[in-house]
Amino acid sequence: MPFACIQCGECCSQMGDVHLVREDCGDGSILMENRYTGEVHTVRVDPDRALLLADRSIFERWPLACPFLREDPVDGKVCCIIHHTRPDICREYRCWRLLIVDARGTRVGRVMERRHLATDDPALAAFWETHVACIREDDDARWDERAIAALTGVGYIVRR
Ligand code: SF4
Ligand code: SF4
């Protein structure tokens, strides 16, 4: 299954230290700088998201969020207001390898990097600890299969 971003915004919530606004050029374009690589990009606010620019309420929740992150008050989704011109580092990012969904279709966890579980769901965390984290398997593909079998065996749906 192809990667599908659900616009939770978590991946951009700590990027304010990385992506800096170097200059507002005044013509709708903005120079942004990657503080760590020194790369400078010219970006533009997406026309259909221009009204969100002035709404900085998301920084109350995430003070270190990327300066281009906003929450859409209409649908509650978090979005990048420079989505169409965002830098490559953002285009290439995939936050999870395996997505864990419960029987009602609610996302309850993500497997990130090799075998790290990100979840706020206590039941999944407990199951993972007792039935998945203990899987001893060096081969990543086989580990994935065993982890998926354990999770689907108790009703979770795993997407990748
Ligand atoms: S890439 Fe992942 S963490 Fe980032 S907004 Fe999409 S689903 Fe959320
Ligand atoms: S530029 Fe957009 S996609 Fe990249 S970190 Fe900022 S809000 Fe996220």
mmCIF file of C-alpha atoms and ligand atoms in Angstrom:
data_model
loop_
_atom_site.group_PDB
_atom_site.id
_atom_site.type_symbol
_atom_site.label_atom_id
_atom_site.label_comp_id
_atom_site.label_asym_id
_atom_site.label_seq_id
_atom_site.Cartn_x
_atom_site.Cartn_y
_atom_site.Cartn_z
ATOM 1 C CA MET A 1 0.000 0.000 0.000
ATOM 2 C CA PRO A 2 1.442 3.432 -0.859
ATOM 3 C CA PHE A 3 2.291 5.806 1.932
ATOM 4 C CA ALA A 4 -0.684 7.930 2.907
ATOM 5 C CA CYS A 5 -0.144 10.961 5.096
ATOM 6 C CA ILE A 6 -3.059 11.570 7.448
ATOM 7 C CA GLN A 7 -1.977 15.145 8.216
ATOM 8 C CA CYS A 8 -1.509 14.714 11.935
ATOM 9 C CA GLY A 9 1.413 17.175 11.765
ATOM 10 C CA GLU A 10 3.615 15.316 14.213
ATOM 11 C CA CYS A 11 6.588 15.100 11.863
ATOM 12 C CA CYS A 12 6.717 18.896 11.476
ATOM 13 C CA SER A 13 5.954 19.691 15.103
ATOM 14 C CA GLN A 14 9.613 19.989 16.141
ATOM 15 C CA MET A 15 11.093 21.360 12.918
ATOM 16 C CA GLY A 16 11.188 25.022 13.917
ATOM 17 C CA ASP A 17 14.831 24.570 14.815
ATOM 18 C CA VAL A 18 15.624 23.278 11.342
ATOM 19 C CA HIS A 19 13.593 25.380 8.948
ATOM 20 C CA LEU A 20 14.163 29.068 9.433
ATOM 21 C CA VAL A 21 12.523 31.975 7.635
ATOM 22 C CA ARG A 22 15.449 33.992 6.378
ATOM 23 C CA GLU A 23 13.529 36.630 4.465
ATOM 24 C CA ASP A 24 9.994 37.482 3.447
ATOM 25 C CA CYS A 25 10.602 38.828 -0.052
ATOM 26 C CA GLY A 26 7.317 40.697 -0.092
ATOM 27 C CA ASP A 27 6.160 39.294 -3.425
ATOM 28 C CA GLY A 28 4.636 36.184 -1.930
ATOM 29 C CA SER A 29 7.901 34.323 -1.893
ATOM 30 C CA ILE A 30 9.908 33.505 1.188
ATOM 31 C CA LEU A 31 13.538 32.488 1.590
ATOM 32 C CA MET A 32 13.784 29.583 3.981
ATOM 33 C CA GLU A 33 17.008 28.135 5.261
ATOM 34 C CA ASN A 34 17.850 24.700 6.533
ATOM 35 C CA ARG A 35 19.856 25.571 9.601
ATOM 36 C CA TYR A 36 21.814 22.323 9.543
ATOM 37 C CA THR A 37 22.691 22.031 5.861
ATOM 38 C CA GLY A 38 22.784 25.736 5.058
ATOM 39 C CA GLU A 39 20.549 25.171 2.024
ATOM 40 C CA VAL A 40 18.325 28.079 1.086
ATOM 41 C CA HIS A 41 15.033 27.559 -0.739
ATOM 42 C CA THR A 42 12.635 30.016 -2.227
ATOM 43 C CA VAL A 43 9.124 28.908 -1.342
ATOM 44 C CA ARG A 44 5.658 30.318 -1.832
ATOM 45 C CA VAL A 45 2.578 30.058 0.319
ATOM 46 C CA ASP A 46 0.003 27.921 -1.492
ATOM 47 C CA PRO A 47 -2.783 30.257 -2.712
ATOM 48 C CA ASP A 48 -5.498 28.111 -1.170
ATOM 49 C CA ARG A 49 -3.733 28.242 2.200
ATOM 50 C CA ALA A 50 -2.788 31.932 2.261
ATOM 51 C CA LEU A 51 -5.500 32.748 4.786
ATOM 52 C CA LEU A 52 -3.890 30.366 7.274
ATOM 53 C CA LEU A 53 -0.614 32.296 7.304
ATOM 54 C CA ALA A 54 -1.701 34.729 10.027
ATOM 55 C CA ASP A 55 -3.156 32.046 12.285
ATOM 56 C CA ARG A 56 -0.307 31.103 14.622
ATOM 57 C CA SER A 57 -2.401 29.197 17.139
ATOM 58 C CA ILE A 58 -0.606 25.967 16.360
ATOM 59 C CA PHE A 59 2.484 27.327 18.106
ATOM 60 C CA GLU A 60 0.583 27.306 21.388
ATOM 61 C CA ARG A 61 0.356 23.549 21.050
ATOM 62 C CA TRP A 62 3.750 23.026 19.411
ATOM 63 C CA PRO A 63 6.099 25.939 20.185
ATOM 64 C CA LEU A 64 8.874 24.327 18.140
ATOM 65 C CA ALA A 65 6.779 23.627 15.065
ATOM 66 C CA CYS A 66 8.036 24.462 11.596
ATOM 67 C CA PRO A 67 7.142 28.094 10.762
ATOM 68 C CA PHE A 68 5.046 26.837 7.844
ATOM 69 C CA LEU A 69 2.853 24.478 9.812
ATOM 70 C CA ARG A 70 -0.772 25.438 10.412
ATOM 71 C CA GLU A 71 -4.018 23.826 11.500
ATOM 72 C CA ASP A 72 -6.972 24.196 9.183
ATOM 73 C CA PRO A 73 -9.937 25.294 11.339
ATOM 74 C CA VAL A 74 -12.389 23.838 8.832
ATOM 75 C CA ASP A 75 -11.366 20.192 8.983
ATOM 76 C CA GLY A 76 -8.938 20.243 11.926
ATOM 77 C CA LYS A 77 -6.173 18.800 9.789
ATOM 78 C CA VAL A 78 -2.648 20.069 10.092
ATOM 79 C CA CYS A 79 -1.044 21.235 6.896
ATOM 80 C CA CYS A 80 2.052 22.711 5.354
ATOM 81 C CA ILE A 81 1.184 26.089 3.864
ATOM 82 C CA ILE A 82 4.062 25.838 1.374
ATOM 83 C CA HIS A 83 3.155 22.302 0.351
ATOM 84 C CA HIS A 84 3.632 22.856 -3.392
ATOM 85 C CA THR A 85 7.115 24.348 -3.037
ATOM 86 C CA ARG A 86 8.324 22.587 0.120
ATOM 87 C CA PRO A 87 11.946 21.429 0.113
ATOM 88 C CA ASP A 88 13.040 17.957 -0.924
ATOM 89 C CA ILE A 89 13.725 16.843 2.629
ATOM 90 C CA CYS A 90 10.001 17.245 3.292
ATOM 91 C CA ARG A 91 8.909 15.641 0.022
ATOM 92 C CA GLU A 92 10.924 12.516 0.687
ATOM 93 C CA TYR A 93 9.891 12.053 4.287
ATOM 94 C CA ARG A 94 7.876 8.973 5.245
ATOM 95 C CA CYS A 95 7.022 8.736 8.894
ATOM 96 C CA TRP A 96 6.317 5.048 9.143
ATOM 97 C CA ARG A 97 7.083 1.664 7.699
ATOM 98 C CA LEU A 98 4.067 -0.065 9.147
ATOM 99 C CA LEU A 99 0.810 1.567 10.131
ATOM 100 C CA ILE A 100 -1.286 -0.190 12.776
ATOM 101 C CA VAL A 101 -5.027 0.339 12.653
ATOM 102 C CA ASP A 102 -7.611 -1.068 15.047
ATOM 103 C CA ALA A 103 -10.760 -2.931 14.049
ATOM 104 C CA ARG A 104 -12.724 0.351 13.815
ATOM 105 C CA GLY A 105 -10.227 1.769 11.351
ATOM 106 C CA THR A 106 -8.574 4.140 13.813
ATOM 107 C CA ARG A 107 -4.830 4.559 13.538
ATOM 108 C CA VAL A 108 -3.355 3.417 16.826
ATOM 109 C CA GLY A 109 0.327 3.078 16.101
ATOM 110 C CA ARG A 110 3.208 3.470 13.703
ATOM 111 C CA VAL A 111 6.333 1.394 13.359
ATOM 112 C CA MET A 112 9.174 3.797 12.634
ATOM 113 C CA GLU A 113 12.785 3.174 11.697
ATOM 114 C CA ARG A 114 13.534 -0.535 12.060
ATOM 115 C CA ARG A 115 11.369 -1.587 14.982
ATOM 116 C CA HIS A 116 10.309 1.411 17.007
ATOM 117 C CA LEU A 117 6.636 1.638 17.948
ATOM 118 C CA ALA A 118 5.079 5.099 18.256
ATOM 119 C CA THR A 119 1.702 4.901 19.936
ATOM 120 C CA ASP A 120 -0.510 6.624 22.493
ATOM 121 C CA ASP A 121 -2.685 3.540 22.814
ATOM 122 C CA PRO A 122 -2.054 1.710 26.121
ATOM 123 C CA ALA A 123 -3.532 -1.585 24.893
ATOM 124 C CA LEU A 124 -1.329 -1.646 21.828
ATOM 125 C CA ALA A 125 1.712 -0.620 23.864
ATOM 126 C CA ALA A 126 1.106 -3.477 26.288
ATOM 127 C CA PHE A 127 0.559 -5.997 23.504
ATOM 128 C CA TRP A 128 3.674 -4.823 21.711
ATOM 129 C CA GLU A 129 5.760 -5.173 24.841
ATOM 130 C CA THR A 130 4.660 -8.708 25.551
ATOM 131 C CA HIS A 131 4.252 -10.143 22.051
ATOM 132 C CA VAL A 132 6.226 -8.108 19.501
ATOM 133 C CA ALA A 133 9.197 -6.450 21.168
ATOM 134 C CA CYS A 134 10.343 -9.882 22.292
ATOM 135 C CA ILE A 135 10.553 -11.308 18.746
ATOM 136 C CA ARG A 136 14.133 -12.405 18.196
ATOM 137 C CA GLU A 137 14.787 -12.192 14.479
ATOM 138 C CA ASP A 138 17.757 -10.545 12.779
ATOM 139 C CA ASP A 139 16.275 -10.573 9.297
ATOM 140 C CA ASP A 140 14.102 -7.471 8.917
ATOM 141 C CA ALA A 141 11.677 -8.948 6.399
ATOM 142 C CA ARG A 142 11.069 -11.989 8.565
ATOM 143 C CA TRP A 143 10.741 -9.792 11.651
ATOM 144 C CA ASP A 144 8.088 -7.750 9.841
ATOM 145 C CA GLU A 145 6.173 -10.901 8.930
ATOM 146 C CA ARG A 146 6.236 -12.194 12.480
ATOM 147 C CA ALA A 147 5.243 -8.847 13.949
ATOM 148 C CA ILE A 148 2.399 -8.487 11.457
ATOM 149 C CA ALA A 149 1.200 -12.019 12.182
ATOM 150 C CA ALA A 150 1.140 -11.297 15.912
ATOM 151 C CA LEU A 151 -0.763 -8.040 15.457
ATOM 152 C CA THR A 152 -3.286 -9.283 12.933
ATOM 153 C CA GLY A 153 -3.821 -12.363 15.077
ATOM 154 C CA VAL A 154 -5.498 -10.197 17.700
ATOM 155 C CA GLY A 155 -7.493 -8.066 15.286
ATOM 156 C CA TYR A 156 -5.212 -5.217 14.307
ATOM 157 C CA ILE A 157 -4.832 -4.288 10.660
ATOM 158 C CA VAL A 158 -1.296 -3.557 9.512
ATOM 159 C CA ARG A 159 -0.619 -1.445 6.437
ATOM 160 C CA ARG A 160 2.664 -0.852 4.726
HETATM 161 S S1 SF4 B 1 4.049 12.319 7.430
HETATM 162 FE FE1 SF4 B 1 3.340 11.049 9.142
HETATM 163 S S2 SF4 B 1 3.748 12.222 11.020
HETATM 164 FE FE2 SF4 B 1 3.844 13.629 9.228
HETATM 165 S S3 SF4 B 1 1.789 14.517 9.052
HETATM 166 FE FE3 SF4 B 1 1.853 12.728 7.723
HETATM 167 S S4 SF4 B 1 1.110 11.033 8.965
HETATM 168 FE FE4 SF4 B 1 1.639 12.686 10.367
HETATM 169 S S1 SF4 B 2 8.135 22.929 5.270
HETATM 170 FE FE1 SF4 B 2 6.120 22.013 5.438
HETATM 171 S S2 SF4 B 2 6.451 19.804 5.241
HETATM 172 FE FE2 SF4 B 2 8.423 20.751 5.712
HETATM 173 S S3 SF4 B 2 8.634 20.651 7.956
HETATM 174 FE FE3 SF4 B 2 7.706 22.623 7.442
HETATM 175 S S4 SF4 B 2 5.485 22.315 7.573
HETATM 176 FE FE4 SF4 B 2 6.486 20.311 7.437
#
